[in-house]
Amino acid sequence: AVEQARKQMRAAIEDLKQAKKEKAKDKQFAAIAALEKAKAELEKILRQLREEEIERVLALLEARFRKILRLQKRVYDETVALDQTVVEARDRSFEMDANRLSEKQSKIVGLVDATLVLFRNEGSAVALPEASLQLREDMELVMVRLDRADTGPLTQQIMEDIIESLEEIIGAIEKSQQDQAQRKKAEAANQSQAGNSDPPLVDMLAELKMIRSLQWRVNRRTARYQEVVLTGRSSRADLLPELKKLADRQQRIEKIARDIVLENNR
């Protein structure tokens, strides 16, 4: 199509040299039509490549997060079982078992790191990568707590948050896969309705739902820390590092919401 446009342009040049303005104008319009055709074909190819890339990334993400969820549930179950040990029997053997669970948690963190690379390379999602990053931070927190043989209620609650977050992320990925399949089916049925813009990894509704979940978990974690302090299970000074991280998390959630608003307005 571009070659056709070039030939029409050359012909228009010759007509202009001979002062054949009307003929030149016709050829110029023909050149524009050929370029429009080339543009449409290229957009179609790029859209197909983008859709194929999204399908590949979503499949990889689903497989990885399902593996992470399976491993995390195992660590959680073992932690709950270990916490049944009576205080009097919590000797060096108990500490070693907790340390081994910490090592297992560390390996799961490594899997999340590899998954975060996929989000960075893909680049269109905002809330989903942040949810994964906060997931990683909670896993690190659990890793530290298990390393000091803390298998108590707060550690377990943080692990429950991790599992809940993983299930929500997998749900968002599955929904995006369904949307992708429906979009391809609609475009195949009527090519003229195919969109020109690149489809995102996940849609805006999924992003907003994820932000809401992130905010809810911050609220719930704040309430839990308050309860721990009020019941005397831990001091405010002991929890200060975790509270600072929670404040940073709140700030990041606010920034994501602001970025989405600015992008939408633009």
mmCIF file of C-alpha atoms in Angstrom:
data_model
loop_
_atom_site.group_PDB
_atom_site.id
_atom_site.type_symbol
_atom_site.label_atom_id
_atom_site.label_comp_id
_atom_site.label_asym_id
_atom_site.label_seq_id
_atom_site.Cartn_x
_atom_site.Cartn_y
_atom_site.Cartn_z
ATOM 1 C CA ALA A 1 0.000 0.000 0.000
ATOM 2 C CA VAL A 2 2.870 2.382 0.755
ATOM 3 C CA GLU A 3 4.434 1.522 -2.586
ATOM 4 C CA GLN A 4 1.137 2.324 -4.307
ATOM 5 C CA ALA A 5 1.049 5.659 -2.489
ATOM 6 C CA ARG A 6 4.611 6.403 -3.598
ATOM 7 C CA LYS A 7 3.737 5.741 -7.236
ATOM 8 C CA GLN A 8 0.733 8.059 -7.018
ATOM 9 C CA MET A 9 2.952 10.735 -5.492
ATOM 10 C CA ARG A 10 5.463 10.414 -8.343
ATOM 11 C CA ALA A 11 2.662 10.614 -10.896
ATOM 12 C CA ALA A 12 1.277 13.716 -9.143
ATOM 13 C CA ILE A 13 4.708 15.341 -9.349
ATOM 14 C CA GLU A 14 4.813 14.775 -13.103
ATOM 15 C CA ASP A 15 1.290 16.193 -13.510
ATOM 16 C CA LEU A 16 2.219 19.267 -11.496
ATOM 17 C CA LYS A 17 5.284 19.829 -13.630
ATOM 18 C CA GLN A 18 2.977 19.815 -16.658
ATOM 19 C CA ALA A 19 0.465 22.087 -14.881
ATOM 20 C CA LYS A 20 -2.165 19.363 -14.864
ATOM 21 C CA LYS A 21 -3.576 20.393 -11.513
ATOM 22 C CA GLU A 22 -6.788 18.369 -11.596
ATOM 23 C CA LYS A 23 -5.021 15.142 -12.507
ATOM 24 C CA ALA A 24 -2.380 15.841 -9.868
ATOM 25 C CA LYS A 25 -5.070 16.364 -7.261
ATOM 26 C CA ASP A 26 -6.711 13.037 -8.100
ATOM 27 C CA LYS A 27 -3.404 11.254 -7.754
ATOM 28 C CA GLN A 28 -2.710 13.007 -4.438
ATOM 29 C CA PHE A 29 -6.060 11.787 -3.086
ATOM 30 C CA ALA A 30 -5.227 8.299 -4.331
ATOM 31 C CA ALA A 31 -1.901 8.495 -2.482
ATOM 32 C CA ILE A 32 -3.682 9.534 0.723
ATOM 33 C CA ALA A 33 -6.144 6.637 0.335
ATOM 34 C CA ALA A 34 -3.260 4.188 -0.100
ATOM 35 C CA LEU A 35 -1.533 5.562 3.004
ATOM 36 C CA GLU A 36 -4.747 5.268 5.003
ATOM 37 C CA LYS A 37 -4.997 1.644 3.897
ATOM 38 C CA ALA A 38 -1.390 1.020 4.977
ATOM 39 C CA LYS A 39 -2.078 2.677 8.328
ATOM 40 C CA ALA A 40 -5.177 0.520 8.927
ATOM 41 C CA GLU A 41 -3.308 -2.672 8.030
ATOM 42 C CA LEU A 42 -0.418 -1.782 10.319
ATOM 43 C CA GLU A 43 -2.769 -0.944 13.204
ATOM 44 C CA LYS A 44 -4.480 -4.299 12.754
ATOM 45 C CA ILE A 45 -1.158 -6.150 12.848
ATOM 46 C CA LEU A 46 0.005 -4.230 15.926
ATOM 47 C CA ARG A 47 -3.314 -4.837 17.680
ATOM 48 C CA GLN A 48 -3.085 -8.569 16.974
ATOM 49 C CA LEU A 49 0.482 -8.656 18.312
ATOM 50 C CA ARG A 50 -0.614 -6.772 21.419
ATOM 51 C CA GLU A 51 -3.490 -9.191 22.008
ATOM 52 C CA GLU A 52 -1.168 -12.163 21.620
ATOM 53 C CA GLU A 53 1.291 -10.599 24.075
ATOM 54 C CA ILE A 54 -1.489 -9.985 26.619
ATOM 55 C CA GLU A 55 -2.660 -13.605 26.318
ATOM 56 C CA ARG A 56 0.886 -14.831 26.892
ATOM 57 C CA VAL A 57 1.499 -12.570 29.896
ATOM 58 C CA LEU A 58 -1.853 -13.386 31.499
ATOM 59 C CA ALA A 59 -1.241 -17.120 31.133
ATOM 60 C CA LEU A 60 2.204 -16.782 32.725
ATOM 61 C CA LEU A 61 0.848 -14.649 35.561
ATOM 62 C CA GLU A 62 -1.991 -17.040 36.301
ATOM 63 C CA ALA A 63 0.324 -20.054 36.427
ATOM 64 C CA ARG A 64 2.828 -18.304 38.677
ATOM 65 C CA PHE A 65 0.303 -16.864 41.094
ATOM 66 C CA ARG A 66 -1.453 -20.214 41.406
ATOM 67 C CA LYS A 67 1.868 -21.832 42.307
ATOM 68 C CA ILE A 68 2.595 -19.059 44.817
ATOM 69 C CA LEU A 69 -0.860 -19.487 46.373
ATOM 70 C CA ARG A 70 -0.402 -23.230 46.690
ATOM 71 C CA LEU A 71 2.975 -22.821 48.422
ATOM 72 C CA GLN A 72 1.706 -20.014 50.648
ATOM 73 C CA LYS A 73 -1.253 -22.054 51.876
ATOM 74 C CA ARG A 74 1.155 -24.833 52.780
ATOM 75 C CA VAL A 75 3.347 -22.497 54.839
ATOM 76 C CA TYR A 76 0.253 -21.065 56.519
ATOM 77 C CA ASP A 77 -1.083 -24.500 57.480
ATOM 78 C CA GLU A 78 2.307 -25.510 58.883
ATOM 79 C CA THR A 79 2.523 -22.253 60.829
ATOM 80 C CA VAL A 80 -0.925 -22.754 62.374
ATOM 81 C CA ALA A 81 0.007 -26.328 63.303
ATOM 82 C CA LEU A 82 3.316 -25.230 64.834
ATOM 83 C CA ASP A 83 1.577 -22.515 66.841
ATOM 84 C CA GLN A 84 -0.433 -25.225 68.620
ATOM 85 C CA THR A 85 2.740 -26.063 70.549
ATOM 86 C CA VAL A 86 2.261 -25.140 74.194
ATOM 87 C CA VAL A 87 4.477 -22.363 75.528
ATOM 88 C CA GLU A 88 6.326 -24.692 77.888
ATOM 89 C CA ALA A 89 7.365 -26.943 74.997
ATOM 90 C CA ARG A 90 8.684 -24.152 72.765
ATOM 91 C CA ASP A 91 12.343 -25.085 72.903
ATOM 92 C CA ARG A 92 15.176 -24.910 70.396
ATOM 93 C CA SER A 93 13.407 -27.468 68.216
ATOM 94 C CA PHE A 94 10.367 -25.168 67.979
ATOM 95 C CA GLU A 95 12.599 -22.262 66.921
ATOM 96 C CA MET A 96 14.293 -24.393 64.260
ATOM 97 C CA ASP A 97 10.928 -25.429 62.829
ATOM 98 C CA ALA A 98 9.858 -21.773 62.674
ATOM 99 C CA ASN A 99 13.155 -20.873 60.983
ATOM 100 C CA ARG A 100 12.552 -23.550 58.354
ATOM 101 C CA LEU A 101 9.138 -22.034 57.656
ATOM 102 C CA SER A 102 10.847 -18.656 57.310
ATOM 103 C CA GLU A 103 13.163 -20.144 54.679
ATOM 104 C CA LYS A 104 10.168 -21.547 52.783
ATOM 105 C CA GLN A 105 8.558 -18.095 52.910
ATOM 106 C CA SER A 106 11.786 -16.602 51.546
ATOM 107 C CA LYS A 107 11.621 -18.887 48.509
ATOM 108 C CA ILE A 108 8.054 -17.752 47.839
ATOM 109 C CA VAL A 109 9.275 -14.138 47.943
ATOM 110 C CA GLY A 110 11.733 -15.085 45.189
ATOM 111 C CA LEU A 111 8.854 -16.318 43.017
ATOM 112 C CA VAL A 112 7.014 -13.031 43.528
ATOM 113 C CA ASP A 113 10.162 -11.107 42.497
ATOM 114 C CA ALA A 114 10.266 -13.010 39.220
ATOM 115 C CA THR A 115 6.571 -12.266 38.683
ATOM 116 C CA LEU A 116 7.036 -8.534 39.312
ATOM 117 C CA VAL A 117 9.445 -8.458 36.362
ATOM 118 C CA LEU A 118 6.560 -9.466 34.091
ATOM 119 C CA PHE A 119 4.513 -6.484 35.289
ATOM 120 C CA ARG A 120 7.418 -4.086 34.756
ATOM 121 C CA ASN A 121 7.992 -5.361 31.224
ATOM 122 C CA GLU A 122 4.286 -5.213 30.336
ATOM 123 C CA GLY A 123 3.753 -1.732 31.738
ATOM 124 C CA SER A 124 0.018 -1.044 31.294
ATOM 125 C CA ALA A 125 -1.348 -2.163 34.687
ATOM 126 C CA VAL A 126 -0.967 -0.012 37.812
ATOM 127 C CA ALA A 127 -2.952 -1.404 40.750
ATOM 128 C CA LEU A 128 -2.148 -5.068 40.031
ATOM 129 C CA PRO A 129 1.650 -4.593 40.258
ATOM 130 C CA GLU A 130 1.181 -2.543 43.439
ATOM 131 C CA ALA A 131 -0.945 -5.327 44.935
ATOM 132 C CA SER A 132 1.824 -7.787 44.075
ATOM 133 C CA LEU A 133 4.448 -5.513 45.609
ATOM 134 C CA GLN A 134 2.457 -5.182 48.831
ATOM 135 C CA LEU A 135 2.007 -8.931 48.763
ATOM 136 C CA ARG A 136 5.779 -9.296 48.656
ATOM 137 C CA GLU A 137 6.218 -6.868 51.556
ATOM 138 C CA ASP A 138 3.783 -8.872 53.678
ATOM 139 C CA MET A 139 5.646 -12.059 52.804
ATOM 140 C CA GLU A 140 8.907 -10.468 53.936
ATOM 141 C CA LEU A 141 7.204 -9.415 57.160
ATOM 142 C CA VAL A 142 6.026 -12.981 57.744
ATOM 143 C CA MET A 143 9.521 -14.232 56.924
ATOM 144 C CA VAL A 144 11.022 -11.977 59.640
ATOM 145 C CA ARG A 145 8.369 -12.945 62.184
ATOM 146 C CA LEU A 146 8.874 -16.654 61.578
ATOM 147 C CA ASP A 147 12.623 -16.197 61.800
ATOM 148 C CA ARG A 148 12.161 -14.952 65.359
ATOM 149 C CA ALA A 149 9.750 -17.852 66.030
ATOM 150 C CA ASP A 150 6.648 -15.667 66.145
ATOM 151 C CA THR A 151 3.858 -17.946 64.940
ATOM 152 C CA GLY A 152 1.104 -16.105 66.806
ATOM 153 C CA PRO A 153 -2.212 -14.593 65.733
ATOM 154 C CA LEU A 154 -0.817 -11.460 64.068
ATOM 155 C CA THR A 155 1.618 -13.477 61.948
ATOM 156 C CA GLN A 156 -1.208 -15.783 60.914
ATOM 157 C CA GLN A 157 -3.492 -12.847 60.130
ATOM 158 C CA ILE A 158 -0.850 -11.333 57.857
ATOM 159 C CA MET A 159 -0.578 -14.673 56.073
ATOM 160 C CA GLU A 160 -4.363 -14.734 55.705
ATOM 161 C CA ASP A 161 -4.127 -11.291 54.088
ATOM 162 C CA ILE A 162 -1.514 -12.681 51.698
ATOM 163 C CA ILE A 163 -3.731 -15.596 50.713
ATOM 164 C CA GLU A 164 -6.729 -13.300 50.266
ATOM 165 C CA SER A 165 -4.683 -10.946 48.096
ATOM 166 C CA LEU A 166 -3.392 -13.820 45.964
ATOM 167 C CA GLU A 167 -6.929 -15.069 45.370
ATOM 168 C CA GLU A 168 -8.054 -11.575 44.345
ATOM 169 C CA ILE A 169 -5.131 -11.187 41.956
ATOM 170 C CA ILE A 170 -5.853 -14.557 40.353
ATOM 171 C CA GLY A 171 -9.516 -13.564 40.056
ATOM 172 C CA ALA A 172 -8.561 -10.305 38.313
ATOM 173 C CA ILE A 173 -6.308 -12.202 35.903
ATOM 174 C CA GLU A 174 -9.045 -14.735 35.102
ATOM 175 C CA LYS A 175 -11.524 -11.905 34.471
ATOM 176 C CA SER A 176 -9.045 -10.232 32.129
ATOM 177 C CA GLN A 177 -8.570 -13.501 30.245
ATOM 178 C CA GLN A 178 -12.335 -13.787 29.803
ATOM 179 C CA ASP A 179 -12.558 -10.165 28.604
ATOM 180 C CA GLN A 180 -9.730 -10.802 26.154
ATOM 181 C CA ALA A 181 -11.497 -13.861 24.725
ATOM 182 C CA GLN A 182 -14.785 -11.971 24.364
ATOM 183 C CA ARG A 183 -13.028 -9.040 22.679
ATOM 184 C CA LYS A 184 -11.382 -11.344 20.134
ATOM 185 C CA LYS A 185 -14.687 -13.088 19.471
ATOM 186 C CA ALA A 186 -16.455 -9.752 18.888
ATOM 187 C CA GLU A 187 -13.727 -8.501 16.560
ATOM 188 C CA ALA A 188 -13.768 -11.741 14.594
ATOM 189 C CA ALA A 189 -17.534 -11.422 14.158
ATOM 190 C CA ASN A 190 -17.319 -7.820 12.947
ATOM 191 C CA GLN A 191 -13.919 -6.512 11.874
ATOM 192 C CA SER A 192 -15.220 -2.979 11.485
ATOM 193 C CA GLN A 193 -15.822 -2.784 15.229
ATOM 194 C CA ALA A 194 -12.245 -3.616 16.146
ATOM 195 C CA GLY A 195 -10.779 -0.922 18.365
ATOM 196 C CA ASN A 196 -7.733 1.062 17.363
ATOM 197 C CA SER A 197 -6.342 1.560 20.875
ATOM 198 C CA ASP A 198 -4.111 -1.020 22.536
ATOM 199 C CA PRO A 199 -6.056 -3.092 25.075
ATOM 200 C CA PRO A 200 -4.635 -2.924 28.635
ATOM 201 C CA LEU A 201 -3.546 -5.970 30.596
ATOM 202 C CA VAL A 202 -6.534 -5.448 32.922
ATOM 203 C CA ASP A 203 -9.412 -2.991 32.546
ATOM 204 C CA MET A 204 -10.139 0.086 34.646
ATOM 205 C CA LEU A 205 -12.841 -1.628 36.700
ATOM 206 C CA ALA A 206 -10.415 -4.361 37.774
ATOM 207 C CA GLU A 207 -7.848 -1.709 38.703
ATOM 208 C CA LEU A 208 -10.385 0.185 40.833
ATOM 209 C CA LYS A 209 -11.504 -3.014 42.576
ATOM 210 C CA MET A 210 -7.876 -3.790 43.369
ATOM 211 C CA ILE A 211 -7.317 -0.296 44.813
ATOM 212 C CA ARG A 212 -10.392 -0.740 47.009
ATOM 213 C CA SER A 213 -9.041 -4.067 48.269
ATOM 214 C CA LEU A 214 -5.629 -2.541 48.970
ATOM 215 C CA GLN A 215 -7.238 0.246 50.988
ATOM 216 C CA TRP A 216 -9.415 -2.201 52.893
ATOM 217 C CA ARG A 217 -6.382 -4.266 53.878
ATOM 218 C CA VAL A 218 -4.565 -1.158 55.133
ATOM 219 C CA ASN A 219 -7.609 -0.286 57.250
ATOM 220 C CA ARG A 220 -7.810 -3.807 58.627
ATOM 221 C CA ARG A 221 -4.075 -3.981 59.360
ATOM 222 C CA THR A 222 -4.251 -0.649 61.207
ATOM 223 C CA ALA A 223 -7.077 -1.966 63.375
ATOM 224 C CA ARG A 224 -5.120 -5.140 64.128
ATOM 225 C CA TYR A 225 -2.034 -3.207 65.202
ATOM 226 C CA GLN A 226 -4.185 -1.088 67.471
ATOM 227 C CA GLU A 227 -5.703 -4.201 69.006
ATOM 228 C CA VAL A 228 -2.267 -5.730 69.601
ATOM 229 C CA VAL A 229 -1.098 -2.603 71.414
ATOM 230 C CA LEU A 230 -4.292 -2.211 73.475
ATOM 231 C CA THR A 231 -4.245 -5.859 74.593
ATOM 232 C CA GLY A 232 -0.597 -5.578 75.583
ATOM 233 C CA ARG A 233 0.587 -8.331 73.224
ATOM 234 C CA SER A 234 3.101 -5.918 71.750
ATOM 235 C CA SER A 235 4.281 -2.379 72.433
ATOM 236 C CA ARG A 236 3.902 0.574 70.109
ATOM 237 C CA ALA A 237 7.701 0.815 69.922
ATOM 238 C CA ASP A 238 7.974 -2.796 68.731
ATOM 239 C CA LEU A 239 5.408 -2.182 66.010
ATOM 240 C CA LEU A 240 6.830 1.184 64.918
ATOM 241 C CA PRO A 241 8.808 -0.211 61.905
ATOM 242 C CA GLU A 242 5.695 -2.015 60.653
ATOM 243 C CA LEU A 243 3.536 1.082 61.211
ATOM 244 C CA LYS A 244 5.964 3.174 59.155
ATOM 245 C CA LYS A 245 5.741 0.646 56.327
ATOM 246 C CA LEU A 246 1.967 0.767 56.590
ATOM 247 C CA ALA A 247 2.034 4.572 56.293
ATOM 248 C CA ASP A 248 4.219 4.248 53.187
ATOM 249 C CA ARG A 249 1.755 1.737 51.768
ATOM 250 C CA GLN A 250 -1.123 4.158 52.343
ATOM 251 C CA GLN A 251 0.794 6.870 50.504
ATOM 252 C CA ARG A 252 1.422 4.606 47.519
ATOM 253 C CA ILE A 253 -2.245 3.668 47.281
ATOM 254 C CA GLU A 254 -3.154 7.361 47.241
ATOM 255 C CA LYS A 255 -0.614 7.989 44.480
ATOM 256 C CA ILE A 256 -2.056 5.191 42.320
ATOM 257 C CA ALA A 257 -5.569 6.606 42.733
ATOM 258 C CA ARG A 258 -4.280 10.083 41.798
ATOM 259 C CA ASP A 259 -2.414 8.759 38.748
ATOM 260 C CA ILE A 260 -5.538 6.966 37.519
ATOM 261 C CA VAL A 261 -7.600 10.150 37.915
ATOM 262 C CA LEU A 262 -5.006 12.219 36.028
ATOM 263 C CA GLU A 263 -4.738 9.626 33.242
ATOM 264 C CA ASN A 264 -8.533 9.471 32.928
ATOM 265 C CA ASN A 265 -8.810 13.269 32.771
ATOM 266 C CA ARG A 266 -6.119 13.440 30.118
#
